[in-house]
XYZ file of C-alpha atoms in Angstrom:
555
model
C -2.213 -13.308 -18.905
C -3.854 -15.306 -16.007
C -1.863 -19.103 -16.197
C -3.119 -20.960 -12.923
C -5.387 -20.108 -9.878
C -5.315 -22.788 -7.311
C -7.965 -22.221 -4.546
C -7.696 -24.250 -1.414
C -10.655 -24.195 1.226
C -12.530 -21.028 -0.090
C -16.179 -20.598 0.693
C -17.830 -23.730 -0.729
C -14.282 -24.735 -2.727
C -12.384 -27.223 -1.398
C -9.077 -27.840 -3.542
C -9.326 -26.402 -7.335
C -6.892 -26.279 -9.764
C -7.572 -24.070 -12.723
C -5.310 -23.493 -16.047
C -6.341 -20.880 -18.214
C -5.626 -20.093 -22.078
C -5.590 -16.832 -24.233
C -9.106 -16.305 -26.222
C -12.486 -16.298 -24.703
C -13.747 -18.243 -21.851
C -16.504 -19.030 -20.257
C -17.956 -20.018 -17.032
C -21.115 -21.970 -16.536
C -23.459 -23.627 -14.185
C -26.427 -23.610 -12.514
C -27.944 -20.521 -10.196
C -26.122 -21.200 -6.737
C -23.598 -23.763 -8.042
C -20.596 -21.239 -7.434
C -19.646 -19.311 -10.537
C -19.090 -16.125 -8.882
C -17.219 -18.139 -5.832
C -14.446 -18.117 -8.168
C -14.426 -14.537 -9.395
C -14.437 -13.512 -5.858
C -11.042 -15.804 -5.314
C -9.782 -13.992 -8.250
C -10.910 -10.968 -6.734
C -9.195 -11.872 -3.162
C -5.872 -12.680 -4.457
C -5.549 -9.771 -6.302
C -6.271 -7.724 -2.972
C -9.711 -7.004 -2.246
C -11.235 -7.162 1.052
C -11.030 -10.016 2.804
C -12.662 -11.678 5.903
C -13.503 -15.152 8.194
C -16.447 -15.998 6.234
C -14.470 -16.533 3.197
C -12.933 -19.670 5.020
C -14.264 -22.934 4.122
C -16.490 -24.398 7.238
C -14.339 -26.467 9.718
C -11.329 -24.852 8.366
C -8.075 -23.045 9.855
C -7.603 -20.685 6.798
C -8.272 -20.664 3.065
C -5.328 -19.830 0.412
C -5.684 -18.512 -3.172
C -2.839 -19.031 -5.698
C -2.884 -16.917 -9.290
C 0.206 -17.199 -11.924
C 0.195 -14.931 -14.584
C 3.243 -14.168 -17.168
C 4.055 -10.688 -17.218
C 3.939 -8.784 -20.501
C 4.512 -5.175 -19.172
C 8.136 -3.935 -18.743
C 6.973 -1.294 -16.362
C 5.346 -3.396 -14.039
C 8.526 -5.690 -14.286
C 10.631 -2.569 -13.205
C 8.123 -1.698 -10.583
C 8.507 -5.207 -8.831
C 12.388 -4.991 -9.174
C 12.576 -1.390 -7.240
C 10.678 -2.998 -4.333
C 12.617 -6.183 -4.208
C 10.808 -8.988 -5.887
C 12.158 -11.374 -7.311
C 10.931 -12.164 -10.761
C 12.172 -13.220 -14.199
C 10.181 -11.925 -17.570
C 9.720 -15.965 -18.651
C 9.315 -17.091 -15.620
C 5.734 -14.813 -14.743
C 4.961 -13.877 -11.301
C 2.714 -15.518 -8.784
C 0.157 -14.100 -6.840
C -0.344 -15.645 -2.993
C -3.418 -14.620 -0.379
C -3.914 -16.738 3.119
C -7.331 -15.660 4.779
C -7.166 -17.056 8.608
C -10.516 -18.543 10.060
C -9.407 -15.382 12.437
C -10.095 -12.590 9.573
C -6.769 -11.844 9.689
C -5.297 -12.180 6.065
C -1.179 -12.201 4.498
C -0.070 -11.553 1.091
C 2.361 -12.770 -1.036
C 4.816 -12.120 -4.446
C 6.871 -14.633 -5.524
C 7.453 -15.861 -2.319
C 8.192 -12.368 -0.915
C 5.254 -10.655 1.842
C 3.834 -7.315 0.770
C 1.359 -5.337 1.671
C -2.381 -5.355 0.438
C -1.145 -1.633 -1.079
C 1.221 -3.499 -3.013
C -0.481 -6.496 -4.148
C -3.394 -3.888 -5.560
C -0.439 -2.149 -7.549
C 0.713 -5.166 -9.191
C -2.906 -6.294 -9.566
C -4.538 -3.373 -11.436
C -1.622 -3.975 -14.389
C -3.140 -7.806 -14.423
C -6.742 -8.112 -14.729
C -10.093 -6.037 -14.948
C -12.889 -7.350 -12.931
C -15.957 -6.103 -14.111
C -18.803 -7.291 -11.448
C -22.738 -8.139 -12.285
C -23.347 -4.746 -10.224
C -21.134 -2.427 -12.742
C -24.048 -1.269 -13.790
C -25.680 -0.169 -10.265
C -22.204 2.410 -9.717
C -22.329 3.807 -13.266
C -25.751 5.878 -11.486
C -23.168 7.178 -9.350
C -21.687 10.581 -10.344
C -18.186 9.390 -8.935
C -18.004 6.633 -10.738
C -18.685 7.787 -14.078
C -16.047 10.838 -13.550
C -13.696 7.490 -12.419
C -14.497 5.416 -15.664
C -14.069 8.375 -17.764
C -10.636 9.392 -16.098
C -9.434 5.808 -16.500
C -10.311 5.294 -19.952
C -8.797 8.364 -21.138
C -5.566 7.558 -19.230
C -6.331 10.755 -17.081
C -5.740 9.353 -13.496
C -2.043 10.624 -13.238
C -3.680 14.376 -14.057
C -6.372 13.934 -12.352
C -4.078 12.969 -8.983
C -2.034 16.382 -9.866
C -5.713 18.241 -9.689
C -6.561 17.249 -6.684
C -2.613 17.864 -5.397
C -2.931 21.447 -6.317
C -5.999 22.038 -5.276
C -5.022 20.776 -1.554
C -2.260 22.679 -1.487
C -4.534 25.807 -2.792
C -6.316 24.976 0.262
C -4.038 25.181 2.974
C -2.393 28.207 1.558
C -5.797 29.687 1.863
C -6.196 28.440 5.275
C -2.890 29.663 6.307
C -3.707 33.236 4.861
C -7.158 33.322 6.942
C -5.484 31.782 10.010
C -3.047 34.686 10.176
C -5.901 37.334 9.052
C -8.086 36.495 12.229
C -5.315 35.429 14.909
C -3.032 37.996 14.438
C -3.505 39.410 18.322
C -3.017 35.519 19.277
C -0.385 34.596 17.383
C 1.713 37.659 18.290
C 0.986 36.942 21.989
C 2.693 32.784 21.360
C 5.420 34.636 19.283
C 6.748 37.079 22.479
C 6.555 33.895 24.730
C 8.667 32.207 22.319
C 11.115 34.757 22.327
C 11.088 34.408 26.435
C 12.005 30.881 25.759
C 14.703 30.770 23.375
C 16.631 32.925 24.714
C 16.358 31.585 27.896
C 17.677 28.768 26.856
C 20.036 30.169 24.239
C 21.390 31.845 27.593
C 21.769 28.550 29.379
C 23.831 27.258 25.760
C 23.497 23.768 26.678
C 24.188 21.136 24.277
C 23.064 17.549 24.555
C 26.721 16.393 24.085
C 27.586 18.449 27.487
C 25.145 16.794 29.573
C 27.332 13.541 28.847
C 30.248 15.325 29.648
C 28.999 17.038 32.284
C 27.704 14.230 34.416
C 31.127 11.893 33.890
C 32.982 15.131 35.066
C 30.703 15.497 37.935
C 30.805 12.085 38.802
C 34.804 12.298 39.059
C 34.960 14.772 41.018
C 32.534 13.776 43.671
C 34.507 10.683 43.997
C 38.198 11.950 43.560
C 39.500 10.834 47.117
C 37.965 7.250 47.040
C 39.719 7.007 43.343
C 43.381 8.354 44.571
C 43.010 5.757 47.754
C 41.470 2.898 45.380
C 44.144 3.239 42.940
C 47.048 3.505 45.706
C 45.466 0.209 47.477
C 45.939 -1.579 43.961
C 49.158 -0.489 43.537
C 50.400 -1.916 46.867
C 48.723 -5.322 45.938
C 49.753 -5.845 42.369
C 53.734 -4.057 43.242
C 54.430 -2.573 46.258
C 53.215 -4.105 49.259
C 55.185 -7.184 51.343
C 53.420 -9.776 49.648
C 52.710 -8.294 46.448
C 51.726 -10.354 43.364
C 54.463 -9.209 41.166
C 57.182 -10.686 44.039
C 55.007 -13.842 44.093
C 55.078 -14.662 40.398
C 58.764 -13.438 39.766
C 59.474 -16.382 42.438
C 57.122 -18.681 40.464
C 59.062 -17.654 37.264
C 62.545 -18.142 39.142
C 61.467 -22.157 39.936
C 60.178 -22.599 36.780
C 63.152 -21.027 34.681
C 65.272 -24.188 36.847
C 62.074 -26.653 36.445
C 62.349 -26.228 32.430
C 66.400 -27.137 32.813
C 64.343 -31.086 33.664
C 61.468 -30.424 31.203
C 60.812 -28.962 28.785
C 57.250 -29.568 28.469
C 57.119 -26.496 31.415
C 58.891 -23.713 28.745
C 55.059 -23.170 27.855
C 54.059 -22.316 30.987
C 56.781 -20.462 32.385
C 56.599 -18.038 29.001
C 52.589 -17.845 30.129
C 53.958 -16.599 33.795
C 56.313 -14.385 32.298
C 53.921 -12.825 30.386
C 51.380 -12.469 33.244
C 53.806 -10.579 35.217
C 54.500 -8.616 32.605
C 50.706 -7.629 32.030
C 50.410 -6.910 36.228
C 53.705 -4.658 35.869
C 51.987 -2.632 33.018
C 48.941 -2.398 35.308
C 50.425 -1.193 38.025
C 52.407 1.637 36.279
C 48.961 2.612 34.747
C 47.204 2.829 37.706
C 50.119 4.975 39.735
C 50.079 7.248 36.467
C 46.197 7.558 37.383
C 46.882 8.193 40.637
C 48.949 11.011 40.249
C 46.512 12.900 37.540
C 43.582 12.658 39.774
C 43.070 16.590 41.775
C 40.709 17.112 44.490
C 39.456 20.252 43.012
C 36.924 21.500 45.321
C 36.543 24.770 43.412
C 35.590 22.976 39.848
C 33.243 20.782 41.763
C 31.059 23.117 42.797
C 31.141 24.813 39.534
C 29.928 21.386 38.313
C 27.687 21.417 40.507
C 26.046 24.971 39.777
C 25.808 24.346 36.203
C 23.961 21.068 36.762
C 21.513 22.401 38.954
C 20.628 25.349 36.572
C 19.807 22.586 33.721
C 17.713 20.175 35.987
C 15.988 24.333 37.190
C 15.468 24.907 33.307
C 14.188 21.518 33.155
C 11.842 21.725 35.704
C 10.486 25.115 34.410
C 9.865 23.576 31.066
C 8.470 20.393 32.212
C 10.833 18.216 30.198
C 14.024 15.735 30.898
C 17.479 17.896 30.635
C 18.135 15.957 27.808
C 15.149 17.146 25.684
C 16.049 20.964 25.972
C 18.159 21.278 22.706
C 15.407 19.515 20.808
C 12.824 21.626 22.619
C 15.111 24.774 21.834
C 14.947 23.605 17.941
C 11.225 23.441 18.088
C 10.128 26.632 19.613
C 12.624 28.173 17.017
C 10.926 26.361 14.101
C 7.753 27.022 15.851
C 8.929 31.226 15.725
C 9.914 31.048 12.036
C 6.407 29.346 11.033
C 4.352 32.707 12.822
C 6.852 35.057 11.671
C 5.997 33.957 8.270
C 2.762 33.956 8.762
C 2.363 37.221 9.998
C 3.685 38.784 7.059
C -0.097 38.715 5.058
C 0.960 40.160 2.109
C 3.084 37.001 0.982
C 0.889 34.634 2.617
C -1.630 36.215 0.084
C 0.562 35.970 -3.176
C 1.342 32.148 -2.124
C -2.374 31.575 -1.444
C -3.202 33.135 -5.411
C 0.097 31.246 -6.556
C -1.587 28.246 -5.531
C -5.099 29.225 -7.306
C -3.291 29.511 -9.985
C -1.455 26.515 -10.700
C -4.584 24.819 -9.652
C -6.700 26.597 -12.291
C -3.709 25.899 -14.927
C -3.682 22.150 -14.267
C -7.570 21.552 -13.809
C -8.624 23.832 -16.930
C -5.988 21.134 -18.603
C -8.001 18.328 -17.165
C -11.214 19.633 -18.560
C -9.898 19.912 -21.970
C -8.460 16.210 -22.566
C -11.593 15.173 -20.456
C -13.729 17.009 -23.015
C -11.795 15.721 -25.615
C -12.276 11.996 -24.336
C -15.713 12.311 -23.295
C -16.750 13.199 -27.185
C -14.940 9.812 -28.457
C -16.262 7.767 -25.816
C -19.786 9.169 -26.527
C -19.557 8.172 -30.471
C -18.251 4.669 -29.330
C -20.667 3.921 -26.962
C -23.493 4.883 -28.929
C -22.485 2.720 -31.992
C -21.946 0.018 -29.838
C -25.563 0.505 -28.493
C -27.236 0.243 -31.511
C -25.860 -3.483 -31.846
C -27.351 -4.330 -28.524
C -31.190 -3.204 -29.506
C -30.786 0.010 -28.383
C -30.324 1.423 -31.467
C -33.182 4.314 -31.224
C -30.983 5.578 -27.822
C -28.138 7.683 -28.187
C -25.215 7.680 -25.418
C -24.114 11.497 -24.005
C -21.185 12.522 -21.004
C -21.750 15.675 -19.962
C -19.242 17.982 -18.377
C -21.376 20.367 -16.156
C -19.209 23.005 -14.668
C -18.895 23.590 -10.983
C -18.285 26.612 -8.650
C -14.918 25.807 -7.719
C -13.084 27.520 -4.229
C -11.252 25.670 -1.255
C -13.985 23.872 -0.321
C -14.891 22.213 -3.625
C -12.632 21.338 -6.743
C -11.078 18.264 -5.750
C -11.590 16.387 -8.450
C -11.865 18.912 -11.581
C -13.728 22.096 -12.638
C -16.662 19.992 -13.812
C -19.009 17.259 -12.532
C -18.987 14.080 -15.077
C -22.803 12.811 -16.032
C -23.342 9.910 -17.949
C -26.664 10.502 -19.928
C -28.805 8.677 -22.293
C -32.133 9.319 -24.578
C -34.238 6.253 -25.312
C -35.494 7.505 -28.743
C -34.053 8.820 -31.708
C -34.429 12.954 -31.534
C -35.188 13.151 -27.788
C -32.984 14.951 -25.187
C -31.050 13.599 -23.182
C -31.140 12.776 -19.292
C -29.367 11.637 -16.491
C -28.324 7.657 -16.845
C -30.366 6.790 -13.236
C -33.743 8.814 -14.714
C -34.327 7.216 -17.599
C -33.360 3.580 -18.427
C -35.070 0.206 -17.058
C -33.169 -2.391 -15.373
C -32.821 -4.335 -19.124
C -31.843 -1.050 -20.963
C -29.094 -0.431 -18.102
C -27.059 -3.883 -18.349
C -26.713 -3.198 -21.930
C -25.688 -0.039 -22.123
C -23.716 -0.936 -18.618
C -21.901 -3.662 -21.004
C -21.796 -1.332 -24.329
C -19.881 1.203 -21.744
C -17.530 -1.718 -20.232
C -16.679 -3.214 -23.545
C -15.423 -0.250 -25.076
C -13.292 0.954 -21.893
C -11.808 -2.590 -21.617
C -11.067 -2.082 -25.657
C -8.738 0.874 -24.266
C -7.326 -0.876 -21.174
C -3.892 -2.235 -21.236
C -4.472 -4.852 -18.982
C -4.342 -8.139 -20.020
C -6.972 -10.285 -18.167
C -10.463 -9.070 -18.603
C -13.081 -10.814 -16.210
C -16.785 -10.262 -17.014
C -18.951 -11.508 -13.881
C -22.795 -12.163 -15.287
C -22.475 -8.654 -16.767
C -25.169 -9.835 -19.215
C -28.163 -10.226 -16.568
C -30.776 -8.750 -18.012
C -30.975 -9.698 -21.471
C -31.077 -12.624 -24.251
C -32.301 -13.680 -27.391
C -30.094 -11.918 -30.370
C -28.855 -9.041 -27.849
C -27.301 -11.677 -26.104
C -25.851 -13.526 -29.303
C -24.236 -10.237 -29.856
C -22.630 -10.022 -26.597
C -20.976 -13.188 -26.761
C -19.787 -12.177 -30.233
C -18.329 -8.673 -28.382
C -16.675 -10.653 -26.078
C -14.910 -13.094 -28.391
C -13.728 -9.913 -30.275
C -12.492 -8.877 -27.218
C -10.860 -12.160 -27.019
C -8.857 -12.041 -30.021
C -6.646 -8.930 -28.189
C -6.674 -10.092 -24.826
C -7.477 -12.625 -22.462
C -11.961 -12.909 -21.243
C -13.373 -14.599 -18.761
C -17.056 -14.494 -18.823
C -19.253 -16.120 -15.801
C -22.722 -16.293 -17.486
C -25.947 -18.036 -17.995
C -26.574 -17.188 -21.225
C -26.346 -20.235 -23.872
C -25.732 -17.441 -26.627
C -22.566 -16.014 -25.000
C -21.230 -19.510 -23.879
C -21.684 -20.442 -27.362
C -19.119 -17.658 -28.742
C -16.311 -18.983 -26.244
C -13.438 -20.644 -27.660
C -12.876 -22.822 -23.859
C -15.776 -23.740 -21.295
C -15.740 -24.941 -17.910
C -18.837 -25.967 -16.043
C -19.573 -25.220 -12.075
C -21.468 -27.872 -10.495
C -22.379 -28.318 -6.354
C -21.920 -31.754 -4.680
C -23.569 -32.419 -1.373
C -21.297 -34.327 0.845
C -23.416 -35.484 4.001
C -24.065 -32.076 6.159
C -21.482 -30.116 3.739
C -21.299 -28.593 0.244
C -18.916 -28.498 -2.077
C -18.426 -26.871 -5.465
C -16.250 -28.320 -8.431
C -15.359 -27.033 -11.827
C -14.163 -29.396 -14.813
C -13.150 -28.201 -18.510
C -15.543 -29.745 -20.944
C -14.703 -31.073 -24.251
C -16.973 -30.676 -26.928
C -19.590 -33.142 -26.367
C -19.658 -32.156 -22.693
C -20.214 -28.652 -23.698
C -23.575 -29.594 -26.269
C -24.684 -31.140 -23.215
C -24.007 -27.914 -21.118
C -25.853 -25.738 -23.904
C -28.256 -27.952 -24.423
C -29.170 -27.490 -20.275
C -28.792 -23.967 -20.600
C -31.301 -23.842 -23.179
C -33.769 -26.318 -22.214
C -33.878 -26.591 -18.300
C -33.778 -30.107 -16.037
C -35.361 -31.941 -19.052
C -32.746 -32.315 -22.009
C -34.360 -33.040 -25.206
C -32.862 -34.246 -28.794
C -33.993 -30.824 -30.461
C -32.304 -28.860 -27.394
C -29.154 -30.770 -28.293
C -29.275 -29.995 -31.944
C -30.300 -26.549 -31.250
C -27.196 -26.847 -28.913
C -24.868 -27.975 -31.583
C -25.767 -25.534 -34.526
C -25.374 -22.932 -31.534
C -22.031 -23.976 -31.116
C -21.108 -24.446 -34.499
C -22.333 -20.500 -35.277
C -20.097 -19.369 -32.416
């Protein structure tokens, strides 16, 4: 359930705090006050698109805040997996920043995600049904979409459309090696050039290491023998060697101590320096002594190094890169090897028809099976929102499915309706008005929400469109709906604002050369006198204020 939303510096919103409470709510104001300002803030933290122009005026950024509990122990596991911290009783907390910039960061209990993320979490929160639902149900996508969700068929439906890609580039695989069979034999002989090329050079990337220290060595054997000799003489040998000079040091100080014993310290430092040099200079005459001028492994060294850097150059790559290059051209050789063998390319390809056929023809029978019930449910429900003559239909019209259609089923998914008892039916966009399509637009969205598990259901001015006892009975839908879950209604209907159980008003201030909106809770006189406008205009009346009251008192 939705507990806070805190909005600071969003569109016309300068600070709001908000707490919500279970039941039926409503939202209402007048036309241009900012009732849907707040939906939209709803709508941003949960991670929809966001942009500059959603930043107040003369502001660096704007920042929405939503806390909801969390009811769901999947969505609780979900959150754990990717590291976020969260406690069942403690709920979790929703955070978006919009910068005046466009640029836009995300937040979970403290921790940033990605918009990806913040849309997973969010679709196990709240349903946001706009005041233009009813403009997408005319689209054929959309209704397949709704009809998918509310029979719980996305996971299958994301399987379909898994098999059927991989149908697809089976197929493509199998034609690719039908009509480039010439070409692909051609690549496969210069990839046999290649390899064994350079399985004849048998170079490793751990011997170019080698190689190069060895090389490196040898080049320079004389200057190390001399070098090493020349410290050898300085640290041990030579007339004024260090190793003399700090053996006399250690001498005076051994009969220095015999005064002071503050100098033991110092002398055992000296002692242990000398000892240090002595082990330094046996090291580096044990060097010495290893170290061959090998002319003959030089040049070997030599030749070998030169035919990589030849290879190299021939290939057009580093020396470094030719074992990974090997491993690709041999990967590369596998891939048209298989491919040229058309007889199994063809049983994968009809494998993968198959299992596509298996798991669509699946689809289509649990989409049949929900399209029925949500056909009876929809067209009881219409009959309580004057539509009673009309009777609701989904169709399931079957499509020519190969590898360039199927995607999303066997069938296409059309919503249809007849507006009189007995006629046939047609397509949803051919047949209803404007009116007639809000309420059966709201007669669809009630009954899908009934089915959602989601919480938080948010109906933006869904109800445009109609009124008089129509709309009475929408508020009464919603307040059913409120019994199970959480509603939110933004509306300007006095009949559906009646039927709430908690109210808050939208009003707009004008603040010199800016505008600001503002929403406060009203208590129960506040809320006659919020009817009572609804009902009766600029000029509020006695009779629109009893009218208001019994209204209220009926709800």
């Amino acid at each position: 359930m939705l507990n806070r939303l805190s909005i600071r510096n969003f569109v016309l919103v300068d600070r709001l705090e908000l707490d919500f409470q279970p039941g039926f709510s409503v939202l209402t104001g007048e036309t241009g006050a900012g009732k849907s300002i707040l939906v939209d803030a709803l709508a941003c933290v949960l991670g929809e698109r966001a942009d500059s122009g959603l930043v107040r005026a003369g502001c660096d950024r704007a920042e929405v805040s939503a806390e909801f509990s969390i009811p769901q122990a999947e969505l609780l596991d979900w959150l754990r997996e990717h590291d976020i911290a969260v406690e069942a009783e403690e709920g979790l907390l929703l955070r978006r920043v919009v910068e005046a910039s466009g640029r836009s960061r995300a937040y979970l209990n403290g921790s940033p995600v990605t918009l990806q993320q913040l849309r997973r979490v969010a679709e196990s929160l709240v349903d946001i049904h706009g005041q233009h639902a009813h403009q997408s149900l005319l689209r054929g996508d959309a209704q397949r979409d709704l009809l998918d969700a509310h029979a719980r068929l996305r996971p299958l439906a994301d399987e379909v459309a898994a098999c059927w890609r991989a149908w697809r580039k089976a197929q493509e695989r199998l034609e690719a090696a039908q009509h480039g069979a010439q070409s692909a034999a051609q690549e496969r002989d210069l990839l046999a050039l290649q390899i064994g090329e350079l399985d004849m050079l048998a170079f490793s990337a751990g011997e170019w290491d080698a190689l190069n220290h060895e090389h490196q060595r040898l080049t320079h054997a004389a200057r190390l023998i001399e070098g090493a000799r020349q410290i050898v003489d300085l640290l041990a040998e030579g007339d004024s060697a260090c190793s003399a000079q700090l053996g006399a040091a250690a001498h005076t100080l051994d009969e220095l101590t015999g005064y002071d014993s503050a100098l033991i310290e110092t002398a055992a430092l000296i002692a242990s320096a000398r000892a240090d040099l002595d082990e330094a200079a046996s090291a580096l005459r044990r060097y010495a002594e290893r170290i061959d001028l090998d002319p003959q492994r030089l040049s070997e060294a030599e030749k070998r190094l030169e035919a990589i850097f030849s290879c190299a150059r021939k290939f057009r790559t580093s020396p470094e890169a030719l074992p990974g290059l090997l491993a690709d051209w041999r990967r590369r050789f596998d891939e048209i090897a298989a491919d040229a063998d058309i007889d199994a390319l063809r049983m994968q390809a009809e494998a993968a028809r198959a299992a596509y056929l298996e798991t669509a023809k699946r689809l289509s029978a649990k989409r049949a099976k929900a399209a029925k019930t949500l056909t009876g449910e929809v067209s009881r429900l219409m009959g309580q929102l004057a539509l009673g003559g009309g009777r609701f239909e989904i169709g399931l019209i079957p499509l020519e499915v190969d590898t360039a259609h199927g995607l999303h089923g066997l069938e296409q998914v059309e919503f249809r309706v007849s507006g009189l008892a007995g006629h046939e039916t047609r397509p949803l966009a051919k047949v209803v008005s404007g009116g007639e399509l809000s309420r059966i637009s709201l007669a669809i969205q009630v009954v899908t929400s009934q089915a959602a598990s989601v919480p938080t259901l948010i109906f933006d001015e869904v109800d445009v469109g109609i009124g008089g006892g129509v709309a009475e009975v929408v508020g009464r839908l919603l307040h059913g709906l409120g019994r199970e879950r959480q509603v939110l209604c933004v509306t300007h209907l006095p009949q559906v604002a009646a039927c709430a159980e908690w109210q808050w008003q939208v009003t707009k201030h004008f603040e010199g050369n800016s505008v600001r909106s503002s929403v406060d809770a009203l208590d129960a006189d506040a809320r006659v006198e919020e009817i009572a406008r609804m009902l009766g205009g600029v000029e509020i009346t006695d009779i629109t204020r009893r009218h208001a009251r019994e209204m209220l008192a009926g709800g």
